[in-house]
PDB file of C-alpha atoms in Angstrom:
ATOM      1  CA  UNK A   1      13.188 142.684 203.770  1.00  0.00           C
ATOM      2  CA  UNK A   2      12.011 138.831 203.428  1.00  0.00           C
ATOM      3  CA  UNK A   3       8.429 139.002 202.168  1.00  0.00           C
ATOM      4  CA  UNK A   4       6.549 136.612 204.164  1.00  0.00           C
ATOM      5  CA  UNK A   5       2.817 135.971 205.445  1.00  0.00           C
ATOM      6  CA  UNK A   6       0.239 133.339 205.861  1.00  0.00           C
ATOM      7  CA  UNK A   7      -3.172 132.375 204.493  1.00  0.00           C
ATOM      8  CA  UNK A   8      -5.473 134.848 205.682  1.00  0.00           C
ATOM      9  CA  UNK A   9      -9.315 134.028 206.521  1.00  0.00           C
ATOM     10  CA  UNK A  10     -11.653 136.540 204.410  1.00  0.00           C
ATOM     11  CA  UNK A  11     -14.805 136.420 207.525  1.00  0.00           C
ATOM     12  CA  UNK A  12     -16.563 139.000 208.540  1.00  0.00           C
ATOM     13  CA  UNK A  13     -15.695 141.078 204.853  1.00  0.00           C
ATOM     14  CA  UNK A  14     -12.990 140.738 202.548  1.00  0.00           C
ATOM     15  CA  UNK A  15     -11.192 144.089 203.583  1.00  0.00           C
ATOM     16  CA  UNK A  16     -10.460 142.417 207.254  1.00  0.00           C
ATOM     17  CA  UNK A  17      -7.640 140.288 205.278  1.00  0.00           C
ATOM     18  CA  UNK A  18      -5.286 143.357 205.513  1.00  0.00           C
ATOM     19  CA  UNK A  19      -5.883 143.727 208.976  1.00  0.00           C
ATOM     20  CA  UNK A  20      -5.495 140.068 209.946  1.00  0.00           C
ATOM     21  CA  UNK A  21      -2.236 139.952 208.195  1.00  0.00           C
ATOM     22  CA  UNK A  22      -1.078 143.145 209.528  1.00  0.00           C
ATOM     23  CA  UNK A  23      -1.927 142.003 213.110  1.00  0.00           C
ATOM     24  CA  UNK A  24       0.729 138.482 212.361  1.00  0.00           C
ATOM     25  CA  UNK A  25       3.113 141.347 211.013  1.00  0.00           C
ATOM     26  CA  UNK A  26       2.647 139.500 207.051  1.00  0.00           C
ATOM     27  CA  UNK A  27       4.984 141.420 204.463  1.00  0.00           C
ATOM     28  CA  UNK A  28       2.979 139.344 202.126  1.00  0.00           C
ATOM     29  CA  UNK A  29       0.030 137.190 202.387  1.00  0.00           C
ATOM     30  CA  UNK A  30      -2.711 135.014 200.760  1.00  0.00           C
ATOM     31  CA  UNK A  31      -6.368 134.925 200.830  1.00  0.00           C
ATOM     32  CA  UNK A  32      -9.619 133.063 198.950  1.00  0.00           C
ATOM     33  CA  UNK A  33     -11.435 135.306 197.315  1.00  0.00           C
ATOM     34  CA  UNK A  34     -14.735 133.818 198.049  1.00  0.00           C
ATOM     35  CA  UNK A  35     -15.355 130.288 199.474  1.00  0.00           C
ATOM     36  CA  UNK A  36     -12.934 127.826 198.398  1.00  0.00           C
ATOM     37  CA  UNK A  37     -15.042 124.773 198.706  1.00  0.00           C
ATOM     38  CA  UNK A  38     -17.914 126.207 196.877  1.00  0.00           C
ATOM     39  CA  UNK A  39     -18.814 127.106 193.175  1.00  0.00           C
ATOM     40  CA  UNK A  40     -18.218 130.885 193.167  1.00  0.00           C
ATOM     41  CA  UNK A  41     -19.111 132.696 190.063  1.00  0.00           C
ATOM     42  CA  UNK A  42     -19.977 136.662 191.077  1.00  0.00           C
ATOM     43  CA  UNK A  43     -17.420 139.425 191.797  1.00  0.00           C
ATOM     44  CA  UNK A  44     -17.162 141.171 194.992  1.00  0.00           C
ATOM     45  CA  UNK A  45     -19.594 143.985 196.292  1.00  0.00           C
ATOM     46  CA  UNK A  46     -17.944 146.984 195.153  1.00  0.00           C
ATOM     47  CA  UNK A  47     -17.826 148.614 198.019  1.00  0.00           C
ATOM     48  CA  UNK A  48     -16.109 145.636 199.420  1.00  0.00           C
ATOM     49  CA  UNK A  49     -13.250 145.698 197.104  1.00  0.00           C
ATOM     50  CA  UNK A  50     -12.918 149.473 197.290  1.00  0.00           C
ATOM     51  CA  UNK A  51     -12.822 148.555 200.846  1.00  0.00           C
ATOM     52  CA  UNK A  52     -10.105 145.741 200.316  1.00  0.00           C
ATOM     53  CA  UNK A  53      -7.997 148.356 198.156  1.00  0.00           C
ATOM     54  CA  UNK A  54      -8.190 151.220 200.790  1.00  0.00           C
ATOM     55  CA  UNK A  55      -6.885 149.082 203.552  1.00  0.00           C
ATOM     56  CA  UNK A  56      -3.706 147.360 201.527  1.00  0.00           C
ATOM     57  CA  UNK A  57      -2.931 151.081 200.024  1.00  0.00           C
ATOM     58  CA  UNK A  58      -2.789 151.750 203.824  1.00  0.00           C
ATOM     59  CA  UNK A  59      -0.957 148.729 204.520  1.00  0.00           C
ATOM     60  CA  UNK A  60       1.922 148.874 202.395  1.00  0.00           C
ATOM     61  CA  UNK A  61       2.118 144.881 201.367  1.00  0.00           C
ATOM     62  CA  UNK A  62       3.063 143.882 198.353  1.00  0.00           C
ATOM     63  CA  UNK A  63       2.479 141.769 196.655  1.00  0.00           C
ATOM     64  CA  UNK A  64      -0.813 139.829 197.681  1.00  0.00           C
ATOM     65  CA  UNK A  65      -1.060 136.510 196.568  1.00  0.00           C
ATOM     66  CA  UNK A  66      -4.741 134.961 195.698  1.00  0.00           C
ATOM     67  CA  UNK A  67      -5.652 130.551 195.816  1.00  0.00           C
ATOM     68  CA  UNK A  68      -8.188 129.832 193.680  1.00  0.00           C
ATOM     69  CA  UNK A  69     -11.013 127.370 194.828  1.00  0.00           C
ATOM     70  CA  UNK A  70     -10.051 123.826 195.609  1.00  0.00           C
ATOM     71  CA  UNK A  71     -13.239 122.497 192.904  1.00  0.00           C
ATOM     72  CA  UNK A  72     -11.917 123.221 190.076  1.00  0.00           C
ATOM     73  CA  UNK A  73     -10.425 120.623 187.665  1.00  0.00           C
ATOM     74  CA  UNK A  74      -9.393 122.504 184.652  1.00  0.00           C
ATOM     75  CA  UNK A  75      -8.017 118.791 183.313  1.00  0.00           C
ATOM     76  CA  UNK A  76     -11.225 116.885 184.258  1.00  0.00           C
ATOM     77  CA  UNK A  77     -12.748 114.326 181.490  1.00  0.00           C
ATOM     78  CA  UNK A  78     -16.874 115.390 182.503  1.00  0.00           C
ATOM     79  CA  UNK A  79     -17.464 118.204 180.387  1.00  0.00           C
ATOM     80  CA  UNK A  80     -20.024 119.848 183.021  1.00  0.00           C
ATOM     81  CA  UNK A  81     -16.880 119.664 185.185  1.00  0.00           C
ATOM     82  CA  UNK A  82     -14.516 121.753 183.274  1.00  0.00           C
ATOM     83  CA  UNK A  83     -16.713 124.231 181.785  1.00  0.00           C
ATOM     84  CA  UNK A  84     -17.870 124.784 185.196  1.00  0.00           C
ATOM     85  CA  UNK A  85     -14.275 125.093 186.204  1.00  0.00           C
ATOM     86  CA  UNK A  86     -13.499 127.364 183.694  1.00  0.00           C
ATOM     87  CA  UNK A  87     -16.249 129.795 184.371  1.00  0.00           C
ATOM     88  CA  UNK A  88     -14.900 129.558 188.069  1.00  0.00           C
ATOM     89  CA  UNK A  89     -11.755 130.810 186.920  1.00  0.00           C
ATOM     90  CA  UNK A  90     -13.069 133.169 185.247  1.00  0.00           C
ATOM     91  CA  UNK A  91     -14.778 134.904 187.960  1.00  0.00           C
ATOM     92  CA  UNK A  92     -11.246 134.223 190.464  1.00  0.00           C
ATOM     93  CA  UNK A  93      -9.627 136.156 187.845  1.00  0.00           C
ATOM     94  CA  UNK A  94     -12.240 138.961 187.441  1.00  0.00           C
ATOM     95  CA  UNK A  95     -12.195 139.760 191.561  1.00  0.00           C
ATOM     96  CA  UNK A  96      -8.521 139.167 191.445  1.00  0.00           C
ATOM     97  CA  UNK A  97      -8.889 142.547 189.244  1.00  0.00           C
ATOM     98  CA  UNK A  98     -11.574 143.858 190.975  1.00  0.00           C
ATOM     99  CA  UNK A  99      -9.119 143.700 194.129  1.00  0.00           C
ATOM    100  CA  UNK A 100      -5.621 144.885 192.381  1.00  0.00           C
ATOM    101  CA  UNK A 101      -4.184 140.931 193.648  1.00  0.00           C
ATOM    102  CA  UNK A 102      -1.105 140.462 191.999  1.00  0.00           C
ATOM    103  CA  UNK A 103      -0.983 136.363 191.661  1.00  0.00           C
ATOM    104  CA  UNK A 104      -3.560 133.728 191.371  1.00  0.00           C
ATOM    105  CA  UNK A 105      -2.256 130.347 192.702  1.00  0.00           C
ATOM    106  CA  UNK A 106      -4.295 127.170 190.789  1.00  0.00           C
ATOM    107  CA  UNK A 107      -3.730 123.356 190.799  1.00  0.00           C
ATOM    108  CA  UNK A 108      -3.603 121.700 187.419  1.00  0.00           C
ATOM    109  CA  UNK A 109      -6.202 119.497 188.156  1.00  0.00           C
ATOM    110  CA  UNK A 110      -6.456 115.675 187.802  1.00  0.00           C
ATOM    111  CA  UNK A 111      -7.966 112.951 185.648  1.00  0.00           C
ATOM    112  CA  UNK A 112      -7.118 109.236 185.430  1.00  0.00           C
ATOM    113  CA  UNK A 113      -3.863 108.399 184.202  1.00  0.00           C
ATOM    114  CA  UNK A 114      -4.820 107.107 180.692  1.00  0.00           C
ATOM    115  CA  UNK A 115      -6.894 110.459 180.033  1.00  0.00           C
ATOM    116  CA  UNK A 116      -3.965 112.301 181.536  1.00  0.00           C
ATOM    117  CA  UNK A 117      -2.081 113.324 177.381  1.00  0.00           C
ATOM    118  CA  UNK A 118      -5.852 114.683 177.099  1.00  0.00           C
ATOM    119  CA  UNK A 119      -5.999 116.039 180.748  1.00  0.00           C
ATOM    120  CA  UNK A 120      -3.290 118.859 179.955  1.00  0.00           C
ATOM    121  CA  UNK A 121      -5.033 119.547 176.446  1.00  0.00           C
ATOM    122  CA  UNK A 122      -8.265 120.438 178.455  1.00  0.00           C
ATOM    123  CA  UNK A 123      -5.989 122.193 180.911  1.00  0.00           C
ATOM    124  CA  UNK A 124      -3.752 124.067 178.578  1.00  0.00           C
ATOM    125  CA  UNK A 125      -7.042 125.034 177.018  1.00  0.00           C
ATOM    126  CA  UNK A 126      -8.961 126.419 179.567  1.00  0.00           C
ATOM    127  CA  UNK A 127      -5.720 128.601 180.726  1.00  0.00           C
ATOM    128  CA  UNK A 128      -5.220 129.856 177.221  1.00  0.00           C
ATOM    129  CA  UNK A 129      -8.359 131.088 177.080  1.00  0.00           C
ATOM    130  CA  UNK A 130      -8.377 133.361 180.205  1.00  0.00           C
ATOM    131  CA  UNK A 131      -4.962 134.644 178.885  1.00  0.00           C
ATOM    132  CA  UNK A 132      -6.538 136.028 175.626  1.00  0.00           C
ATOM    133  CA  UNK A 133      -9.490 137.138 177.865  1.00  0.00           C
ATOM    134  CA  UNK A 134      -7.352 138.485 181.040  1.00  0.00           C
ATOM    135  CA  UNK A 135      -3.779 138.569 179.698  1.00  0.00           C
ATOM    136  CA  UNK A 136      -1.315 138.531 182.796  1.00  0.00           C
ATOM    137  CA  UNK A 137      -3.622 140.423 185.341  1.00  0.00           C
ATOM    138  CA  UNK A 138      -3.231 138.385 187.866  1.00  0.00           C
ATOM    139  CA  UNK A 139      -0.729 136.258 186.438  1.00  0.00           C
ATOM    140  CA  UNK A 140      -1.853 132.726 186.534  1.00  0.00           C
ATOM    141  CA  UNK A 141       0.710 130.349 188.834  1.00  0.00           C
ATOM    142  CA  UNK A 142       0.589 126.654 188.917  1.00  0.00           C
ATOM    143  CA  UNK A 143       1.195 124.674 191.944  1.00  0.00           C
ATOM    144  CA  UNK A 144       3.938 121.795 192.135  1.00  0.00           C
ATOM    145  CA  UNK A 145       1.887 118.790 193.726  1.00  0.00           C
ATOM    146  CA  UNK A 146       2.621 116.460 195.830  1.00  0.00           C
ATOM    147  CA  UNK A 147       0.914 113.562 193.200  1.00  0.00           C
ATOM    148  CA  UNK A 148      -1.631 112.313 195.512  1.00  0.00           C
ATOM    149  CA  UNK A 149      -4.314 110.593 193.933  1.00  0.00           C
ATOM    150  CA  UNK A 150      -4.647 111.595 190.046  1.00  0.00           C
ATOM    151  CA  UNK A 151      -3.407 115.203 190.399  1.00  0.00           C
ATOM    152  CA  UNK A 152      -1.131 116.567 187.727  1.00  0.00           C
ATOM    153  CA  UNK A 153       1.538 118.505 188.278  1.00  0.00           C
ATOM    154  CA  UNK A 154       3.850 116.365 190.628  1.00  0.00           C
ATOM    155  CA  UNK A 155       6.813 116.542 188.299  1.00  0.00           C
ATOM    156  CA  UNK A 156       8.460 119.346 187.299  1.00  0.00           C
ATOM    157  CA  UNK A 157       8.984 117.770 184.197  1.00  0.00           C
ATOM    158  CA  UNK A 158       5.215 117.878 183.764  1.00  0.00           C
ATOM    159  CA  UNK A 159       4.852 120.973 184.334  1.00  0.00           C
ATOM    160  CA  UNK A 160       7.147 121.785 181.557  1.00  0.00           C
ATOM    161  CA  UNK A 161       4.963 119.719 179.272  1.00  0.00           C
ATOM    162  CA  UNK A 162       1.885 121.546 180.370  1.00  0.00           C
ATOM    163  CA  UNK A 163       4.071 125.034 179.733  1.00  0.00           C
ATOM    164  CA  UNK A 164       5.552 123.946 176.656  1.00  0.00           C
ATOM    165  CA  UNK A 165       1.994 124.377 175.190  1.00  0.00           C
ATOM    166  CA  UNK A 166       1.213 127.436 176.619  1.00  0.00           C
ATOM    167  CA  UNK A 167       1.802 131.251 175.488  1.00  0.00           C
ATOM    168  CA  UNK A 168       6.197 132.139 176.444  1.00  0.00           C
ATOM    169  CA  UNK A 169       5.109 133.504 180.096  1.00  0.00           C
ATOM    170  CA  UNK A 170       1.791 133.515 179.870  1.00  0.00           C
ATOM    171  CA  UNK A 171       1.518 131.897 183.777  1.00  0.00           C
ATOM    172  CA  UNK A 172       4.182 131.702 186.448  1.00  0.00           C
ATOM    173  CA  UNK A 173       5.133 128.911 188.494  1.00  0.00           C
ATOM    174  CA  UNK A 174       4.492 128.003 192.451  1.00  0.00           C
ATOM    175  CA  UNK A 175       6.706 125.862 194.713  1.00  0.00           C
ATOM    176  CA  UNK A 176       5.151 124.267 197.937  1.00  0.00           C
ATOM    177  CA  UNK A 177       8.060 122.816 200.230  1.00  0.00           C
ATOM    178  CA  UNK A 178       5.856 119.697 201.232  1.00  0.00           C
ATOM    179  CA  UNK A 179       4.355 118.885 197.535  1.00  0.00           C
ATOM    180  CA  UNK A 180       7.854 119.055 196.295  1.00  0.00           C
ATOM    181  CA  UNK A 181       9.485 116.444 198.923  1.00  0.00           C
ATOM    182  CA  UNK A 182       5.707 114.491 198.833  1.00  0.00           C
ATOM    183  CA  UNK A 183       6.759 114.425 195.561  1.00  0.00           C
ATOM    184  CA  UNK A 184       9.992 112.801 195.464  1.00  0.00           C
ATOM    185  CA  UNK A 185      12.302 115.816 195.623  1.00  0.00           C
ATOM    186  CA  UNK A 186      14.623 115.543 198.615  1.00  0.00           C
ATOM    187  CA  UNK A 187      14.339 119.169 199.267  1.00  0.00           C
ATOM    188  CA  UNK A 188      15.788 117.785 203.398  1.00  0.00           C
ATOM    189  CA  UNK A 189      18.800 117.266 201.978  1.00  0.00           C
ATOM    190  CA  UNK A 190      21.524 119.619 200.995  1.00  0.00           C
ATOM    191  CA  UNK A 191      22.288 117.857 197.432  1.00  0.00           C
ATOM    192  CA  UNK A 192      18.397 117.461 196.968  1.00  0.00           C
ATOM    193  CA  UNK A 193      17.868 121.147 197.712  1.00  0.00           C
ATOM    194  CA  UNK A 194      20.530 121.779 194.890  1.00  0.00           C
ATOM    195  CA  UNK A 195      19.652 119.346 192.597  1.00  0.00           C
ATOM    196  CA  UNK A 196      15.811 120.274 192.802  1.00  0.00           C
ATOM    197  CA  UNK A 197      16.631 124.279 191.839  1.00  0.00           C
ATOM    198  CA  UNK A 198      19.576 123.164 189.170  1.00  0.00           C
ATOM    199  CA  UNK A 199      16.457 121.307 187.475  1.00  0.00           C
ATOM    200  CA  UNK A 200      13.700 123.808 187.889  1.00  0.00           C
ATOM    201  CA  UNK A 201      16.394 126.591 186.127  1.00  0.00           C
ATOM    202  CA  UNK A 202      17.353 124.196 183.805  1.00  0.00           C
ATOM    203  CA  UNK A 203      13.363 124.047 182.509  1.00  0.00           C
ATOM    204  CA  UNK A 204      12.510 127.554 183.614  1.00  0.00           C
ATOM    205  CA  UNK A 205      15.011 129.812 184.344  1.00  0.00           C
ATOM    206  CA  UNK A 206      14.636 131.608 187.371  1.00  0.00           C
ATOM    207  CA  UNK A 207      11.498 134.264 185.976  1.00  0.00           C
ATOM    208  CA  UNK A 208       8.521 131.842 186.223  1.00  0.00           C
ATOM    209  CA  UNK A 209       9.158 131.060 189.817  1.00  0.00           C
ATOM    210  CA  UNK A 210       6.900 133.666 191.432  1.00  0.00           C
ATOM    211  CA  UNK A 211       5.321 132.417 194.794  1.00  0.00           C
ATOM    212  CA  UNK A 212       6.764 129.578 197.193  1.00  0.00           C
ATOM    213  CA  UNK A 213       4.448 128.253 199.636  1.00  0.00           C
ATOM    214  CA  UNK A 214       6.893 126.919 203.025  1.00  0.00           C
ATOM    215  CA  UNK A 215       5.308 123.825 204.332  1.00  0.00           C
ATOM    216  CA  UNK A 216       6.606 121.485 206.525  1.00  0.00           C
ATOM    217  CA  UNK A 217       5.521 117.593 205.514  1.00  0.00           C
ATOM    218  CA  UNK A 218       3.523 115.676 208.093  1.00  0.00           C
ATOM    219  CA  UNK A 219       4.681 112.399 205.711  1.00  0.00           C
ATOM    220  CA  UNK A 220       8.617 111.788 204.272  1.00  0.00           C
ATOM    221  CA  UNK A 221       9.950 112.212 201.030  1.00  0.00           C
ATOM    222  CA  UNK A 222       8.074 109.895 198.200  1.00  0.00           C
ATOM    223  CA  UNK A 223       4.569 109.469 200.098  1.00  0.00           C
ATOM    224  CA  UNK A 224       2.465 111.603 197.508  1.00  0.00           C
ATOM    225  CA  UNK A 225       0.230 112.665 200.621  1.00  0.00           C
ATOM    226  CA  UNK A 226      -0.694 116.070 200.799  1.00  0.00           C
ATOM    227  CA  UNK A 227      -0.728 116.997 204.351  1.00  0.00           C
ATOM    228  CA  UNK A 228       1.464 120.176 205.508  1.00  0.00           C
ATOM    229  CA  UNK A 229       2.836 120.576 209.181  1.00  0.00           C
ATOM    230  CA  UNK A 230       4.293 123.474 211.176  1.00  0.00           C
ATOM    231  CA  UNK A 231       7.679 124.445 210.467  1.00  0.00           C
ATOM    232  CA  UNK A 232      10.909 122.392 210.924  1.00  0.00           C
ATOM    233  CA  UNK A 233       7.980 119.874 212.756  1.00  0.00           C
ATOM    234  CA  UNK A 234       8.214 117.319 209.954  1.00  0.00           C
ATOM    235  CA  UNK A 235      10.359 115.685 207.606  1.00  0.00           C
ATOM    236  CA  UNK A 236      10.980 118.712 205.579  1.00  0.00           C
ATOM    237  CA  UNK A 237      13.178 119.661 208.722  1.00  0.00           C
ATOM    238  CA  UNK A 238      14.265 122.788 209.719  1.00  0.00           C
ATOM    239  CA  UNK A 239      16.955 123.318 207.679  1.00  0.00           C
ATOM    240  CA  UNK A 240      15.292 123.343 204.535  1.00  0.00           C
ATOM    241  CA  UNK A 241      13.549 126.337 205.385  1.00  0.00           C
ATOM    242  CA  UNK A 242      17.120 128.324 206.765  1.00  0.00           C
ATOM    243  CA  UNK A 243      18.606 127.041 202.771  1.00  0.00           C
ATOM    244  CA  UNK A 244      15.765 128.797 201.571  1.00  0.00           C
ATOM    245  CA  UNK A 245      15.366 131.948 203.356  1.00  0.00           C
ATOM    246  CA  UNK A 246      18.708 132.398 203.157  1.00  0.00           C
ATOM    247  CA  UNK A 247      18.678 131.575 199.220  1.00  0.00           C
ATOM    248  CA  UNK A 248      19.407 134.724 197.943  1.00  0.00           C
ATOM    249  CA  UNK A 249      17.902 133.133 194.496  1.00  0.00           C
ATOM    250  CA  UNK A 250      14.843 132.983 196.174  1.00  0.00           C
ATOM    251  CA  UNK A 251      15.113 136.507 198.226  1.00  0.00           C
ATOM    252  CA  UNK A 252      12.812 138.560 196.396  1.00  0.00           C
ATOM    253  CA  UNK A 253       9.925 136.128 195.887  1.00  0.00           C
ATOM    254  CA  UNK A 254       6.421 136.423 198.565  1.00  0.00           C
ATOM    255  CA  UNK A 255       7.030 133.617 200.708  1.00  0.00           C
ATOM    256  CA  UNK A 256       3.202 132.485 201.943  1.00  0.00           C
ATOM    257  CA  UNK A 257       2.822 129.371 205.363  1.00  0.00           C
ATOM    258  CA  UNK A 258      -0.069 127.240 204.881  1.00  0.00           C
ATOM    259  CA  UNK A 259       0.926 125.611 208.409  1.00  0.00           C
ATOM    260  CA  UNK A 260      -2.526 124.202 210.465  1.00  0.00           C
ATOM    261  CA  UNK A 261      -3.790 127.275 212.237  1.00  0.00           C
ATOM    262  CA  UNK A 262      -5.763 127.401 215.255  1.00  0.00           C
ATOM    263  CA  UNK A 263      -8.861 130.256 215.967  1.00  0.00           C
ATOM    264  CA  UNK A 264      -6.383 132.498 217.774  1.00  0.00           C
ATOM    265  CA  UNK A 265      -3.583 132.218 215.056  1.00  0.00           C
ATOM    266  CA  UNK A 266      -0.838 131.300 217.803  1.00  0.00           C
ATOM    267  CA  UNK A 267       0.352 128.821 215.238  1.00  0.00           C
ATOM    268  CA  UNK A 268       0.325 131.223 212.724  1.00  0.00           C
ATOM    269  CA  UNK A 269       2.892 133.200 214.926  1.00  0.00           C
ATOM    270  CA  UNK A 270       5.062 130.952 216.193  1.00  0.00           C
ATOM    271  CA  UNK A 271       6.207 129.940 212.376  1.00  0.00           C
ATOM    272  CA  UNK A 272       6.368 133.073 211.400  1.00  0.00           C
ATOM    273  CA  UNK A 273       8.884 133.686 214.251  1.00  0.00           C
ATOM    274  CA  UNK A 274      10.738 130.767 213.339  1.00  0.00           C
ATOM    275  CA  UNK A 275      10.995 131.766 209.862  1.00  0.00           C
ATOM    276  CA  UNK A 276      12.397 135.030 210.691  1.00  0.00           C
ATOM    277  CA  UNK A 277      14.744 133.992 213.085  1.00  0.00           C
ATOM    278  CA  UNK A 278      16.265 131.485 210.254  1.00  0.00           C
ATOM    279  CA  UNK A 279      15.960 134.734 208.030  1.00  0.00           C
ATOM    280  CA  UNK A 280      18.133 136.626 210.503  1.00  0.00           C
ATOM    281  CA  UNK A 281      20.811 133.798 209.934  1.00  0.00           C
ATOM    282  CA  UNK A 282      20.404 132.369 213.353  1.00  0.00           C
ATOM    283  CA  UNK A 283      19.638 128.601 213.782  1.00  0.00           C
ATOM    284  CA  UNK A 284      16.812 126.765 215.516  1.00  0.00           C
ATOM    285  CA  UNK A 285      17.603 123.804 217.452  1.00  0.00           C
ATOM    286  CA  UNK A 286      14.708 120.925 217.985  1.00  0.00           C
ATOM    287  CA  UNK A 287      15.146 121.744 221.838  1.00  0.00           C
ATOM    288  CA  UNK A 288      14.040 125.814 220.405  1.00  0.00           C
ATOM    289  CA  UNK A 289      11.147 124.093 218.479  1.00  0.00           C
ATOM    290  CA  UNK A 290       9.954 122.398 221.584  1.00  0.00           C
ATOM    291  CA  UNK A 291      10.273 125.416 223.931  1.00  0.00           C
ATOM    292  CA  UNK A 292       8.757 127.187 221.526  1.00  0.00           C
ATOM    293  CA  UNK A 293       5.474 125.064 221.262  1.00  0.00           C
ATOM    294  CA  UNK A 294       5.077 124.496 224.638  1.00  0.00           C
ATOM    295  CA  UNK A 295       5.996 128.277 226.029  1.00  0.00           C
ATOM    296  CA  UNK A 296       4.093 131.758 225.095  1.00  0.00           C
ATOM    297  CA  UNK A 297       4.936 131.320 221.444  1.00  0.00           C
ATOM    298  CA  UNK A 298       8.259 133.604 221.420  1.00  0.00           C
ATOM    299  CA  UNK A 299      11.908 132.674 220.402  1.00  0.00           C
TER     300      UNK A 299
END
């Protein structure tokens, strides 16, 4: 079975996750830990997590994929910056334990493009250093980016710099659909799609890859903008998302939407039906799409 889910919202107590995700019918899903637009540094009540672990015992998904914090900048230039950064990782990676969560999804960070040969040895530092302290629980994934503003990371070939430095396996690797084509990586074509996985096996091999984030692109192929969109509604296009559901490279691997989501998670729904429909090895037409939007939400 395709393991698939969607970010989850943490409100209300971080134990509601499970039920949130098993309400969208997730086989997989993602979460914050704490607030992602704050500076977090405390573990979770523990009767919270014991909480958290009851319900996904209960639950039956696996795995369960953490984001850490959108402030930190484990590549930034101000010192105050990065050590503050680090001790934020630090605490991700201590209520990642706390909660039994399998993978911790991080950016690399950015920096200005002359500090950027000095960017990845602050980066490569600060991740070595929760390996000796942590080792590989969670195991540490870096994002692809899309390469908007200063952010590192856009290249695969960058990312094999940053690895190259780094303990053999010490983190995994994460793919998001729209960073990738943001990026440059024509993952709406057919010989794009190829070429993009012949290169990422060529510098990896196929173990690193361990999450893939499906996002549809609101902007096309080259724009560097970060902005995601509901499935097979941008220029990703719909059948980049069948080619990769129906990868069986890719078949075992948590599969987590980051589409916009409304209050009422109808959004949430409706590209999670689409997914599995394309997982089921049926098509979806643009004429679907549309019916699909502007009807009760079911294919």
């Amino acid at each position: 079975m395709l393991r698939v889910g969607v970010q989850v919202s943490i409100a209300g107590g971080i134990h509601k996750a499970v039920d949130r995700a098993l309400d969208l019918g997730c086989t997989t899903f993602q979460l914050f830990t704490a607030s992602s637009r704050q500076w977090v540094f405390h573990t979770v009540p523990e009767e919270d997590a014991e909480l958290f672990r009851q319900a996904r015992a209960r639950s039956g998904i696996s795995p369960v994929v953490a984001h850490a914090g959108y402030l930190l900048n484990l590549a930034s230039p101000d010192e105050t910056i990065w050590e503050r950064s680090l001790r934020a990782l630090d605490a991700e990676v201590r209520r990642c334990q706390q909660l039994g969560i399998e993978f911790l999804v991080l950016h690399p960070g950015s920096c200005p493009p002359q500090e950027r040969v000095a960017g990845i040895a602050r980066l490569v530092s600060a991740l070595s250093r929760v390996y000796v302290d942590h080792g590989r629980s969670p195991l540490l994934c870096l994002e692809l980016t899309a390469g908007q503003g200063n952010a590192l990371g856009s290249s695969l070939q960058e990312l094999e710099e940053i690895l190259c430095c780094l303990p053999a396996n010490s983190v995994g690797l994460c793919v998001d659909t729209c960073h990738a084509l943001a990026a440059g990586y024509r993952l709406d074509l057919p010989e794009g799609y190829e070429s993009f996985w012949e290169e990422f096996q060529r510098r990896f091999g196929w173990e690193l890859l361990q999450v893939l984030h499906l996002n549809d692109s609101r902007y096309p192929a080259g724009s560097r903008r970060d902005r995601h969109m509901h499935i097979g509604l941008g220029h990703c296009g719909i059948e980049c998302f069948r080619r990769i559901v129906q990868d069986p490279r890719l078949a075992e691997l948590p599969m987590i939407l980051e589409t916009p989501a409304g209050h009422d998670r109808r959004e949430d729904r409706i590209n999670l039906a689409v997914i599995q429909k394309l997982a089921q090895g049926h098509s979806v037409a643009e004429h679907e799409l549309d019916r699909l939007w502007r009807g009760d939400g079911t294919l």
